mmCIF file of N, CA, C and O in Angstrom:
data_model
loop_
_atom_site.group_PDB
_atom_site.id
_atom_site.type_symbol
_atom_site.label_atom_id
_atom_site.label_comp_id
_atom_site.label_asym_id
_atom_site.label_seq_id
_atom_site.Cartn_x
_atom_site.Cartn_y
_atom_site.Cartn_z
ATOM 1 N N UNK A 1 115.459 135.615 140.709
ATOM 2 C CA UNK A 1 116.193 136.845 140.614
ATOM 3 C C UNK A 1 117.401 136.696 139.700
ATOM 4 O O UNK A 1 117.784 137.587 138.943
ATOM 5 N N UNK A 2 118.014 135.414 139.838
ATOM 6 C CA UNK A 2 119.232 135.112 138.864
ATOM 7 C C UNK A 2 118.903 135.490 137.227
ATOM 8 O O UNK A 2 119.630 136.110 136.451
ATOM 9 N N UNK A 3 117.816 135.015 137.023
ATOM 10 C CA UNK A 3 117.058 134.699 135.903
ATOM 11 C C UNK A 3 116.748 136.003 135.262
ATOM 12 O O UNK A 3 116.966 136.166 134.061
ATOM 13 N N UNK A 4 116.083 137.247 136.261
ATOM 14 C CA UNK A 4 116.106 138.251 135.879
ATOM 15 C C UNK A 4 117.027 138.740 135.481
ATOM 16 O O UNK A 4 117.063 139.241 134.357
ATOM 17 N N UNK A 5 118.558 138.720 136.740
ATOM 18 C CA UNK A 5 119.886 139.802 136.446
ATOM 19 C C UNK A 5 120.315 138.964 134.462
ATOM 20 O O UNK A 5 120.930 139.899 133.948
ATOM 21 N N UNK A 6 120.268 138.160 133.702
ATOM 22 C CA UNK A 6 120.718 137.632 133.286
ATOM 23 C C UNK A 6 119.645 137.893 131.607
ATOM 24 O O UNK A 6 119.946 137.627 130.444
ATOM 25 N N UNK A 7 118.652 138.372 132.067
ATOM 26 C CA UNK A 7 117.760 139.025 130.794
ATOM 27 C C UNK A 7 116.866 138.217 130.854
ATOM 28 O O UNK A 7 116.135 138.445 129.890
ATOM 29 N N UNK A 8 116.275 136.937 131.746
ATOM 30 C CA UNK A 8 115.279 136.121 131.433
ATOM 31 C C UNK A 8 114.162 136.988 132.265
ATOM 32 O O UNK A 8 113.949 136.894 133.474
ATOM 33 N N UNK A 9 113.412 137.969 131.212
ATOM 34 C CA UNK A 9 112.480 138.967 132.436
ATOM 35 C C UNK A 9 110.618 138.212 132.838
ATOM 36 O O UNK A 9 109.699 138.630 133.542
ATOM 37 N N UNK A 10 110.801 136.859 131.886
ATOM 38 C CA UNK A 10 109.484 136.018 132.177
ATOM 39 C C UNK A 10 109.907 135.153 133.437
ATOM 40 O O UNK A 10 109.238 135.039 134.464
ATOM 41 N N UNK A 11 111.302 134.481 133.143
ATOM 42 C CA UNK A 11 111.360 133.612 134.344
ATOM 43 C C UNK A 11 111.440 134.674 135.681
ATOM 44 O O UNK A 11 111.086 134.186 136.754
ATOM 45 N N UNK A 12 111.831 135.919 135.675
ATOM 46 C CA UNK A 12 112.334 136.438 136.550
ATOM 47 C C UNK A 12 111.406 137.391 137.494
ATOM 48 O O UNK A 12 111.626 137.898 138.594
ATOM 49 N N UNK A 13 110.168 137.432 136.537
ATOM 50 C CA UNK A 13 109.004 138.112 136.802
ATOM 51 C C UNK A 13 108.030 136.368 137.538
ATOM 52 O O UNK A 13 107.625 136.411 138.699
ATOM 53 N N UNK A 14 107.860 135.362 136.887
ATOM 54 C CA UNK A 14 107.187 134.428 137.602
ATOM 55 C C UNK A 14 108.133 134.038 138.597
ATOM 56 O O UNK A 14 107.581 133.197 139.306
ATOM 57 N N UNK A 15 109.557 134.304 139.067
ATOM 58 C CA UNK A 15 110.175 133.417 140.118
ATOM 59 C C UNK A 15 109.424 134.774 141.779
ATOM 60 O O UNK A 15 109.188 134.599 142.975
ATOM 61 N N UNK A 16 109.351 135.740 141.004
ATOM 62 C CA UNK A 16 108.917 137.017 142.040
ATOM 63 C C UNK A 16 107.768 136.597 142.651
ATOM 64 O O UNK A 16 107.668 136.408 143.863
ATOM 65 N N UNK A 17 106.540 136.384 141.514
ATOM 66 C CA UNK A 17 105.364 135.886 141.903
ATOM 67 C C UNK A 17 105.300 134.666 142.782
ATOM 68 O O UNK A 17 105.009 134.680 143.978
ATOM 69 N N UNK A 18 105.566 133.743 142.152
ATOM 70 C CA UNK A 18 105.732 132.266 143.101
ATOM 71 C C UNK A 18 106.136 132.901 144.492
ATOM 72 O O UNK A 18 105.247 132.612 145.293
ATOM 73 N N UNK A 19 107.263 133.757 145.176
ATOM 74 C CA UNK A 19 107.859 133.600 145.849
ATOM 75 C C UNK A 19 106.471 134.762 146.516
ATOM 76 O O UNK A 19 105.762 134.608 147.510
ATOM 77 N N UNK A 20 106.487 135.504 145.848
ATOM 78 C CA UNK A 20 104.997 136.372 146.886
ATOM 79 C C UNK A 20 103.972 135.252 146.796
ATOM 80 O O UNK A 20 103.791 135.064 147.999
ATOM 81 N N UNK A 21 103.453 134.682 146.390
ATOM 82 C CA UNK A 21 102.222 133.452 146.313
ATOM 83 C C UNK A 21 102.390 132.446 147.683
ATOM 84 O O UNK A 21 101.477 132.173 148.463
ATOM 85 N N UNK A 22 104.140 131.853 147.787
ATOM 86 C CA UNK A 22 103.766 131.325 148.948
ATOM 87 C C UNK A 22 103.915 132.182 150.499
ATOM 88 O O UNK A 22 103.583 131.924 151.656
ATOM 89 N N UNK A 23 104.610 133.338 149.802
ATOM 90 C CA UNK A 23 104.446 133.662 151.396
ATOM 91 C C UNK A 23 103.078 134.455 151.655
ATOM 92 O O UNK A 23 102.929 134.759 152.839
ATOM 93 N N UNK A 24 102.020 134.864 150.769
ATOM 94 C CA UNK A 24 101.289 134.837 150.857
ATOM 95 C C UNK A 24 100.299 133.748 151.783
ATOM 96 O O UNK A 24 99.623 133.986 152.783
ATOM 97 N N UNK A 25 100.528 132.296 150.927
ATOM 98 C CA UNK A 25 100.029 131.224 151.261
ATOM 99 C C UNK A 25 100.173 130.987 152.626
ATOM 100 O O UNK A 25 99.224 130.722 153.364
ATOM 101 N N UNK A 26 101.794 131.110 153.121
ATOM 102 C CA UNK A 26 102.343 130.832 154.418
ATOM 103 C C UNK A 26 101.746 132.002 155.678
ATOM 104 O O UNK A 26 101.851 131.789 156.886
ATOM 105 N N UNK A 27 101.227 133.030 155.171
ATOM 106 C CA UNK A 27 100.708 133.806 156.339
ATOM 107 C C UNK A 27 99.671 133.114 156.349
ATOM 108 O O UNK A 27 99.504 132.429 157.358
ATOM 109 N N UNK A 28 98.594 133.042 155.223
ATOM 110 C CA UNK A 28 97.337 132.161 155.736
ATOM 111 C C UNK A 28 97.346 130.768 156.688
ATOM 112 O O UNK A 28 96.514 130.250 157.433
ATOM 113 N N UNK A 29 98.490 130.488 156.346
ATOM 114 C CA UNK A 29 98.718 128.998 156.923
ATOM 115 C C UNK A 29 98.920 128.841 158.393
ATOM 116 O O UNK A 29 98.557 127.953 159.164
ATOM 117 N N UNK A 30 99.781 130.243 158.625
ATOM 118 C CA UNK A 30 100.479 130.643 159.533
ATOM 119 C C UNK A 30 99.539 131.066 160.705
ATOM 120 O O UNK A 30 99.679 130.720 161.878
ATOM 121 N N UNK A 31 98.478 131.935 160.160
ATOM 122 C CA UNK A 31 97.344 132.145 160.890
ATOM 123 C C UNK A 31 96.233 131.115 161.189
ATOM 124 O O UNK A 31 95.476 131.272 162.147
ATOM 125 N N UNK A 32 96.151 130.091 160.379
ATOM 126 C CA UNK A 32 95.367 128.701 160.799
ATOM 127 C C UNK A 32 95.826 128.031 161.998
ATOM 128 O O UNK A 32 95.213 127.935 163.062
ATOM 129 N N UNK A 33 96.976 127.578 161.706
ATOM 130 C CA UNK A 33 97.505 127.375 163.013
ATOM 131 C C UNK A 33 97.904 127.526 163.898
ATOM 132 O O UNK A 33 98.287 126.616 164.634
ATOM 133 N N UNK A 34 97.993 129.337 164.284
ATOM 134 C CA UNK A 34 97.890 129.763 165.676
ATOM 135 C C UNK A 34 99.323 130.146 165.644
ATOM 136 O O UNK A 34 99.690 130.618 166.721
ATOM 137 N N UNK A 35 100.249 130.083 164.726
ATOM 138 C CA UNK A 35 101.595 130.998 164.845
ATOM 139 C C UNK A 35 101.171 132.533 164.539
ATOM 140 O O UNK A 35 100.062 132.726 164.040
ATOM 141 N N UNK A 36 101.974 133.568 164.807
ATOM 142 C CA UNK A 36 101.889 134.857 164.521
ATOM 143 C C UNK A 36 101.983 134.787 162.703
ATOM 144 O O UNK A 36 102.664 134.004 162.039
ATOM 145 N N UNK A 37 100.904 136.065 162.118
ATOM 146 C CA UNK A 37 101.277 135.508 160.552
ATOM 147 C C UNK A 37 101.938 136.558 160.015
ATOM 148 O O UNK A 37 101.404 137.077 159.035
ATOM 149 N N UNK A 38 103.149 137.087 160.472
ATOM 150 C CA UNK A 38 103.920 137.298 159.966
ATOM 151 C C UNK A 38 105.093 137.108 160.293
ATOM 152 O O UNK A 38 105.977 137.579 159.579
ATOM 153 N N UNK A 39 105.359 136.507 161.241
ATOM 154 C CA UNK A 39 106.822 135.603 161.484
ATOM 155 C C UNK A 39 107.310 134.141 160.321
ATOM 156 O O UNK A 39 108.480 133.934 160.001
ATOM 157 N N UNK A 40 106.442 133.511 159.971
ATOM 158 C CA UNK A 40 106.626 132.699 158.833
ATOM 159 C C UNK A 40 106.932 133.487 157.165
ATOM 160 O O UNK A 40 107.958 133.544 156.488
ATOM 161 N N UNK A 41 105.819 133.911 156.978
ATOM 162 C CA UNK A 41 106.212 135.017 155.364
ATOM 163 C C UNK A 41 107.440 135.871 155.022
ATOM 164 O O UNK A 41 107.867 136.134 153.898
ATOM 165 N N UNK A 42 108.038 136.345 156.498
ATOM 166 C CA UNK A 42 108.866 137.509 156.628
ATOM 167 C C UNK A 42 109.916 136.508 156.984
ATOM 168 O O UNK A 42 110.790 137.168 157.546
ATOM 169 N N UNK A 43 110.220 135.469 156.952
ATOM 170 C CA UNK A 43 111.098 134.421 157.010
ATOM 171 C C UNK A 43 111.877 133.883 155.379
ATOM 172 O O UNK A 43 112.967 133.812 154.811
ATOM 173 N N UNK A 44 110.206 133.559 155.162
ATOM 174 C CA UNK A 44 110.553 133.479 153.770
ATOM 175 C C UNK A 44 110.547 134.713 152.541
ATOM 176 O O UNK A 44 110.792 134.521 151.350
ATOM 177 N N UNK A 45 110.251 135.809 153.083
ATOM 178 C CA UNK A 45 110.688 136.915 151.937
ATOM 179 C C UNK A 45 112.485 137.657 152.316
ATOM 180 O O UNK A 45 113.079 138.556 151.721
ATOM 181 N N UNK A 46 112.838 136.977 153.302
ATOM 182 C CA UNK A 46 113.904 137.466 154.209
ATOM 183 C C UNK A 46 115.507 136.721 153.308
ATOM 184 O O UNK A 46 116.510 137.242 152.821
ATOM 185 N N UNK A 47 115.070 135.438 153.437
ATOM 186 C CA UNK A 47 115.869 134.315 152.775
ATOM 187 C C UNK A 47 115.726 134.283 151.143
ATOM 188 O O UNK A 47 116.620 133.966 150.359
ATOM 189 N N UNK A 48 114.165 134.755 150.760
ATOM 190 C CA UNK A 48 114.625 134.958 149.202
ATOM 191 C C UNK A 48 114.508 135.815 148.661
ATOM 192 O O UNK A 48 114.697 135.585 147.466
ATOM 193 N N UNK A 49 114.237 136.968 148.893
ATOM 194 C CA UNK A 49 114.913 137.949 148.306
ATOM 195 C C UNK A 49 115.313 138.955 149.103
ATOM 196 O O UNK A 49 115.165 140.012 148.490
ATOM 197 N N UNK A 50 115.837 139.159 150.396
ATOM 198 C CA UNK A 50 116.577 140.237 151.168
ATOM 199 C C UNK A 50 117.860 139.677 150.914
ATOM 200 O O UNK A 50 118.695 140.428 150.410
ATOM 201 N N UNK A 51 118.230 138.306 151.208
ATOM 202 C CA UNK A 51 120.180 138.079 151.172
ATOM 203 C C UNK A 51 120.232 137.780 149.410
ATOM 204 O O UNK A 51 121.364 138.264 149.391
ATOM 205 N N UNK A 52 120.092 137.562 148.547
ATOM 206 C CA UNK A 52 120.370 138.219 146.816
ATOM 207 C C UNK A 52 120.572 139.577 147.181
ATOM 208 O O UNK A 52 121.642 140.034 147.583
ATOM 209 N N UNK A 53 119.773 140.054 147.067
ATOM 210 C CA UNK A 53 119.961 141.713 147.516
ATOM 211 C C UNK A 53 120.956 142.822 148.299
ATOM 212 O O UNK A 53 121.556 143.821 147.904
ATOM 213 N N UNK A 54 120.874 142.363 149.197
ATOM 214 C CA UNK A 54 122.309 141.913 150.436
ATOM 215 C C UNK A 54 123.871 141.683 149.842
ATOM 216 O O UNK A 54 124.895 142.354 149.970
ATOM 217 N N UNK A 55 123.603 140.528 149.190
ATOM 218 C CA UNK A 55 124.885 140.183 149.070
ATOM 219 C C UNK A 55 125.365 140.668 147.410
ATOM 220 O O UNK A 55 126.507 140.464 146.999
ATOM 221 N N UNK A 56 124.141 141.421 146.458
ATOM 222 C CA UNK A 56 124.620 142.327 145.232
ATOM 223 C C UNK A 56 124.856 143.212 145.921
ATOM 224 O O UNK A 56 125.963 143.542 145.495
ATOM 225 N N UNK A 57 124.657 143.787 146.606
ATOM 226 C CA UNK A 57 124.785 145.156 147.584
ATOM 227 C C UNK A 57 126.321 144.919 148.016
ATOM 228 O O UNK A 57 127.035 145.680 147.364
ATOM 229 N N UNK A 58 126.932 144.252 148.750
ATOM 230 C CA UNK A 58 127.944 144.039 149.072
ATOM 231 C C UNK A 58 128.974 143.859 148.619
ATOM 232 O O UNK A 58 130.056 144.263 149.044
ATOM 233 N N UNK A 59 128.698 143.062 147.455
ATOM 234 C CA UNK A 59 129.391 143.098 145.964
ATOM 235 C C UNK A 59 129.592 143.766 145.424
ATOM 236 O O UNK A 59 130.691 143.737 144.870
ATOM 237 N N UNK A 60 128.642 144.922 145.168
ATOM 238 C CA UNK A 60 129.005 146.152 144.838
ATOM 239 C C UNK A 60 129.799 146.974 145.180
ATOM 240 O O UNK A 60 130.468 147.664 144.410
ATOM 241 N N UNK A 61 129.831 147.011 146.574
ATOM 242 C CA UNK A 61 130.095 147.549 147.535
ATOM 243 C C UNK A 61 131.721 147.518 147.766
ATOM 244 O O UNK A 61 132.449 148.450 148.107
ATOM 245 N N UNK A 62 132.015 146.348 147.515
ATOM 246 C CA UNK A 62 133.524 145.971 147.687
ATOM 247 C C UNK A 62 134.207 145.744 145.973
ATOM 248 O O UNK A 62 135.351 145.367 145.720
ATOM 249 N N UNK A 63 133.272 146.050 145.102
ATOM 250 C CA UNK A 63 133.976 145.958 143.802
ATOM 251 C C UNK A 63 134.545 144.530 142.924
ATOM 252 O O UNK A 63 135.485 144.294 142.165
ATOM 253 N N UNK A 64 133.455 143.798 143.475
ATOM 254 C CA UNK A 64 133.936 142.237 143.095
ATOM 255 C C UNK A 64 133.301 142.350 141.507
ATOM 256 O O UNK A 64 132.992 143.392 140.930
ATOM 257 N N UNK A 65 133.199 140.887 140.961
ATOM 258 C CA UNK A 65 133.079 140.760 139.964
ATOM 259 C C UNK A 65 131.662 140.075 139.913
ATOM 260 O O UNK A 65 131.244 139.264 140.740
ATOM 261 N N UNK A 66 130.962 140.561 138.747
ATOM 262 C CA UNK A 66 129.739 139.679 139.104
ATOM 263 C C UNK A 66 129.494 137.981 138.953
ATOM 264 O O UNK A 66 128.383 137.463 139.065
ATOM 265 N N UNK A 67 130.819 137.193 138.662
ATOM 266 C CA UNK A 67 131.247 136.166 138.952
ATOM 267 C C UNK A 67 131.285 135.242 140.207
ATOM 268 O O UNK A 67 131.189 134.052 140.506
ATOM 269 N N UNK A 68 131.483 136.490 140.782
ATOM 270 C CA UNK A 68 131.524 136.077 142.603
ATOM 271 C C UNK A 68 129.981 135.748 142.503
ATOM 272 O O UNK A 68 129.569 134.589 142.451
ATOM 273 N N UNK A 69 129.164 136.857 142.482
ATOM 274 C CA UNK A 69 127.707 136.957 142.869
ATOM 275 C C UNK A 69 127.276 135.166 142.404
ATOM 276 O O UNK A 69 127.270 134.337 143.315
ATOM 277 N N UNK A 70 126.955 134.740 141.021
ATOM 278 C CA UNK A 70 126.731 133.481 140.933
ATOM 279 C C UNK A 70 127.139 132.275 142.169
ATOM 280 O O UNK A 70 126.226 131.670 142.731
ATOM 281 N N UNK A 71 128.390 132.044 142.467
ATOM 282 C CA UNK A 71 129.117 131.511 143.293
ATOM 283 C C UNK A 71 128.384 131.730 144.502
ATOM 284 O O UNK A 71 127.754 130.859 145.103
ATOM 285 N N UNK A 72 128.503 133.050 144.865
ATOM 286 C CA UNK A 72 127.462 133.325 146.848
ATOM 287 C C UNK A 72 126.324 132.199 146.350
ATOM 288 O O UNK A 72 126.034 131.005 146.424
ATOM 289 N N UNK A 73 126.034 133.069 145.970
ATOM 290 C CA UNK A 73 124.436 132.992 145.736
ATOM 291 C C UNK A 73 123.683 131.493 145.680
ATOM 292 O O UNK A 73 122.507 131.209 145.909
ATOM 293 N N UNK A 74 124.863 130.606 145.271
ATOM 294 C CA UNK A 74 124.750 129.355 145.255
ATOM 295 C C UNK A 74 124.912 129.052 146.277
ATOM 296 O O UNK A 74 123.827 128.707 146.744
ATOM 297 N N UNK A 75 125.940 128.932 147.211
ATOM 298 C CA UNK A 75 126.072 129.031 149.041
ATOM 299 C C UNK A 75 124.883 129.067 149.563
ATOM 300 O O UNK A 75 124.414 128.187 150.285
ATOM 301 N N UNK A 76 124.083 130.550 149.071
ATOM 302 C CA UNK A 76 123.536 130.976 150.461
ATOM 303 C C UNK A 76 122.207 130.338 149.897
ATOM 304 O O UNK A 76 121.232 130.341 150.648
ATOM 305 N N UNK A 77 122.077 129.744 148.526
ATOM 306 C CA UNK A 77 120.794 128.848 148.302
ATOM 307 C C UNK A 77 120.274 127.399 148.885
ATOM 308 O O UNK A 77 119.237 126.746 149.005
ATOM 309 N N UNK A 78 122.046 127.311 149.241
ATOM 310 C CA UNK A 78 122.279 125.770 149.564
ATOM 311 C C UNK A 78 121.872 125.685 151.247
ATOM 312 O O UNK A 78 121.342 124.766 151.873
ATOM 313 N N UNK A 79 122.287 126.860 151.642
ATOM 314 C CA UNK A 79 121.749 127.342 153.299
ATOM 315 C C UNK A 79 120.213 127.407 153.255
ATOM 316 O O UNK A 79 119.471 126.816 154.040
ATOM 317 N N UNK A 80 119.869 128.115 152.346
ATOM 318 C CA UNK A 80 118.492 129.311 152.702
ATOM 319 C C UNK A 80 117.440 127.716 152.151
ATOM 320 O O UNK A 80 116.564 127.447 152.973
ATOM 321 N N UNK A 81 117.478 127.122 151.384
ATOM 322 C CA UNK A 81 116.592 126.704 150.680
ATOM 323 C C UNK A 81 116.165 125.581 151.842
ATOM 324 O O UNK A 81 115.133 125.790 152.480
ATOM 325 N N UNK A 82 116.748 124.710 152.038
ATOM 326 C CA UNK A 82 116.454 123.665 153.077
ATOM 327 C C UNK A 82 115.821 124.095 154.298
ATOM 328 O O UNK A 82 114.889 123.509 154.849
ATOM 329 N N UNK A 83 116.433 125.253 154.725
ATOM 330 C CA UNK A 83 115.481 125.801 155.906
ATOM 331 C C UNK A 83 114.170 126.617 155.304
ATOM 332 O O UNK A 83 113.213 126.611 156.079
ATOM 333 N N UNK A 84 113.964 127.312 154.063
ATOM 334 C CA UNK A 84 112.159 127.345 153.550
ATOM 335 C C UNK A 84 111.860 125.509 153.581
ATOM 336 O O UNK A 84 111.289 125.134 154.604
ATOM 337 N N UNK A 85 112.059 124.877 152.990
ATOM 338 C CA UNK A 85 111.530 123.729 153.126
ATOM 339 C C UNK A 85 110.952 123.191 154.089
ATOM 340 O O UNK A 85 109.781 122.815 154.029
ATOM 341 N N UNK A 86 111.892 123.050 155.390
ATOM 342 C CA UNK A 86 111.464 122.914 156.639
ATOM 343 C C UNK A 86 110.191 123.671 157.206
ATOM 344 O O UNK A 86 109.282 123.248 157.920
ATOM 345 N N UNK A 87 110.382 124.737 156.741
ATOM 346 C CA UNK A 87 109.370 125.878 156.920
ATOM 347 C C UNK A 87 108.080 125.402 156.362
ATOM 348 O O UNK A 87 107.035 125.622 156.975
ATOM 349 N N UNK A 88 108.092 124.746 155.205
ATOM 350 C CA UNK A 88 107.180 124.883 154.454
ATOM 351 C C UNK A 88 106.198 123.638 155.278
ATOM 352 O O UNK A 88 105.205 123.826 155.980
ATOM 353 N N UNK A 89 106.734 122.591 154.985
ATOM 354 C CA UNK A 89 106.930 121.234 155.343
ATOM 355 C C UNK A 89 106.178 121.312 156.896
ATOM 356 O O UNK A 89 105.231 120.576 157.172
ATOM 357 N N UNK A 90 106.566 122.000 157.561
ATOM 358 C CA UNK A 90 106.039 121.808 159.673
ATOM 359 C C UNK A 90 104.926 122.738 159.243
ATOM 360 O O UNK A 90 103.838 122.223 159.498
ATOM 361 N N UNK A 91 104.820 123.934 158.676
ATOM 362 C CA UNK A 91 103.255 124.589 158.435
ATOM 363 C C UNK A 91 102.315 123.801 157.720
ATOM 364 O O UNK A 91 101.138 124.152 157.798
ATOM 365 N N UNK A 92 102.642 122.674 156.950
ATOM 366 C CA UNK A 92 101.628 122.231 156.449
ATOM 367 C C UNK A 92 101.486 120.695 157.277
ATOM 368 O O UNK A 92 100.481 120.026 157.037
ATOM 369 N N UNK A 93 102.117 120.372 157.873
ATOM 370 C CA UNK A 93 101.813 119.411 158.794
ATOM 371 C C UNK A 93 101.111 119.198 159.835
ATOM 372 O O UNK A 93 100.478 118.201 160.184
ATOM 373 N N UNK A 94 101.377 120.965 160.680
ATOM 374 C CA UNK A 94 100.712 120.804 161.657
ATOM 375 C C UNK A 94 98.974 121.396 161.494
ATOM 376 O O UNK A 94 98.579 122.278 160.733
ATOM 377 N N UNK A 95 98.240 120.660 162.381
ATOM 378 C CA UNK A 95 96.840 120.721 162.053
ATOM 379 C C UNK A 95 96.368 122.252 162.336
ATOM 380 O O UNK A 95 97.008 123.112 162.941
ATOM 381 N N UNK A 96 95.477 122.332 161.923
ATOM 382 C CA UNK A 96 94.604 124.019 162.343
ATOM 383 C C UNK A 96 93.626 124.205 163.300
ATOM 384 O O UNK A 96 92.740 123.350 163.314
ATOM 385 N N UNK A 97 93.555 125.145 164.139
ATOM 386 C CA UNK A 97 93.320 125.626 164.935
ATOM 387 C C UNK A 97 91.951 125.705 165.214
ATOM 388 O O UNK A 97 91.254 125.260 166.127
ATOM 389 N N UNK A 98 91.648 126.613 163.861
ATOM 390 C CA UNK A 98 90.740 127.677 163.542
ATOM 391 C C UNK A 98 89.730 126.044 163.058
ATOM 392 O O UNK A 98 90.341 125.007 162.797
ATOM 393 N N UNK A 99 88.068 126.123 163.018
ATOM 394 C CA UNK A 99 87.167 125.508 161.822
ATOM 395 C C UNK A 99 87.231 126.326 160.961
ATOM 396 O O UNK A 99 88.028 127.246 160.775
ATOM 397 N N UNK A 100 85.959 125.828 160.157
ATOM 398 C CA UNK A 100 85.668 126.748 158.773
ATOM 399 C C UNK A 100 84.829 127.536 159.133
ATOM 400 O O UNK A 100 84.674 128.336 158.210
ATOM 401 N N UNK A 101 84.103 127.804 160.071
ATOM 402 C CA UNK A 101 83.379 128.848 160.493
ATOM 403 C C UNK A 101 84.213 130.018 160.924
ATOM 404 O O UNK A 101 84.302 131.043 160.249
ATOM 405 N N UNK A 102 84.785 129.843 162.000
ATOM 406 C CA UNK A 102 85.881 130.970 162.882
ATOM 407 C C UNK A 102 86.879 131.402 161.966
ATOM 408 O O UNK A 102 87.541 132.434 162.072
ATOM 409 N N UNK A 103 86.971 130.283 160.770
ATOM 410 C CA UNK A 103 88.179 131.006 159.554
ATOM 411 C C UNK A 103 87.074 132.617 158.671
ATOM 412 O O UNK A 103 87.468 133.746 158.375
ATOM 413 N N UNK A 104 85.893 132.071 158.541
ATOM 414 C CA UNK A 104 85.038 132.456 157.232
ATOM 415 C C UNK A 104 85.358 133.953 158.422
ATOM 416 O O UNK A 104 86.239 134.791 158.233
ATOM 417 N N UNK A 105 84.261 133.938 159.745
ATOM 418 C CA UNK A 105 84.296 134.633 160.671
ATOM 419 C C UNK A 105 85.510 135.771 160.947
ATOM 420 O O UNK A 105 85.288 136.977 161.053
ATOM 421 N N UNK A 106 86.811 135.151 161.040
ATOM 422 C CA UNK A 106 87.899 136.020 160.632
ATOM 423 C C UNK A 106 87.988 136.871 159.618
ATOM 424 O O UNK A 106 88.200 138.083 159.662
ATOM 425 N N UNK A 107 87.838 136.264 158.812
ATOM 426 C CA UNK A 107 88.243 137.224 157.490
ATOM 427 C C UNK A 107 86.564 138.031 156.733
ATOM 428 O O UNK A 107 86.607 138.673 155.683
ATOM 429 N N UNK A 108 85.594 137.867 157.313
ATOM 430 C CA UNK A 108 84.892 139.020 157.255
ATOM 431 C C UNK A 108 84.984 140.579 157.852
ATOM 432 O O UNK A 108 84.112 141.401 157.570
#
């Protein structure tokens, strides 16, 4: 999103994708292993792109400079990012539920 506000509209258009791709990925994952599949995705679409959003909103809001925004944004990356990791990291660790039959079976 940085990448976008800043005129890079390739990096800013593939950082969108990637970020729908894994939470894409993470509901499938999410549903293999027997968590609800949308408590994981909506975790991670929550942390990367609802608080950017959030906190330009707020910025706006209070009339700061878009100077500040760089600065948050780095904060709340330094928060947000380690906990997707974690996220990422325990969904792909833990084993699945489902075989390949009851998966195929599902999604018909």
């Amino acid at each position: 999103m940085i990448a976008a506000a800043h005129g890079a509209n390739f990096l800013g258009n593939l950082d969108t994708v990637t970020i729908l791709f894994l939470a894409w990925a993470l509901a499938a994952r999410s549903r293999d292993i027997g968590w609800p599949a949308w408590r994981a995705p909506a975790f991670l679409l929550v942390t990367m792109v609802l608080s950017p959003i959030l906190l330009l909103a707020y910025l706006i809001a209070t009339g700061n400079k878009s100077a500040d925004f760089l600065a948050l944004i780095n904060v709340i990356g330094l928060i947000t990012a380690p906990l997707n990791l974690i996220l990422l990291v325990v969904a792909a660790m833990k084993p699945g539920k489902l075989s390949a039959d009851e998966t195929v079976q599902q999604f018909e």
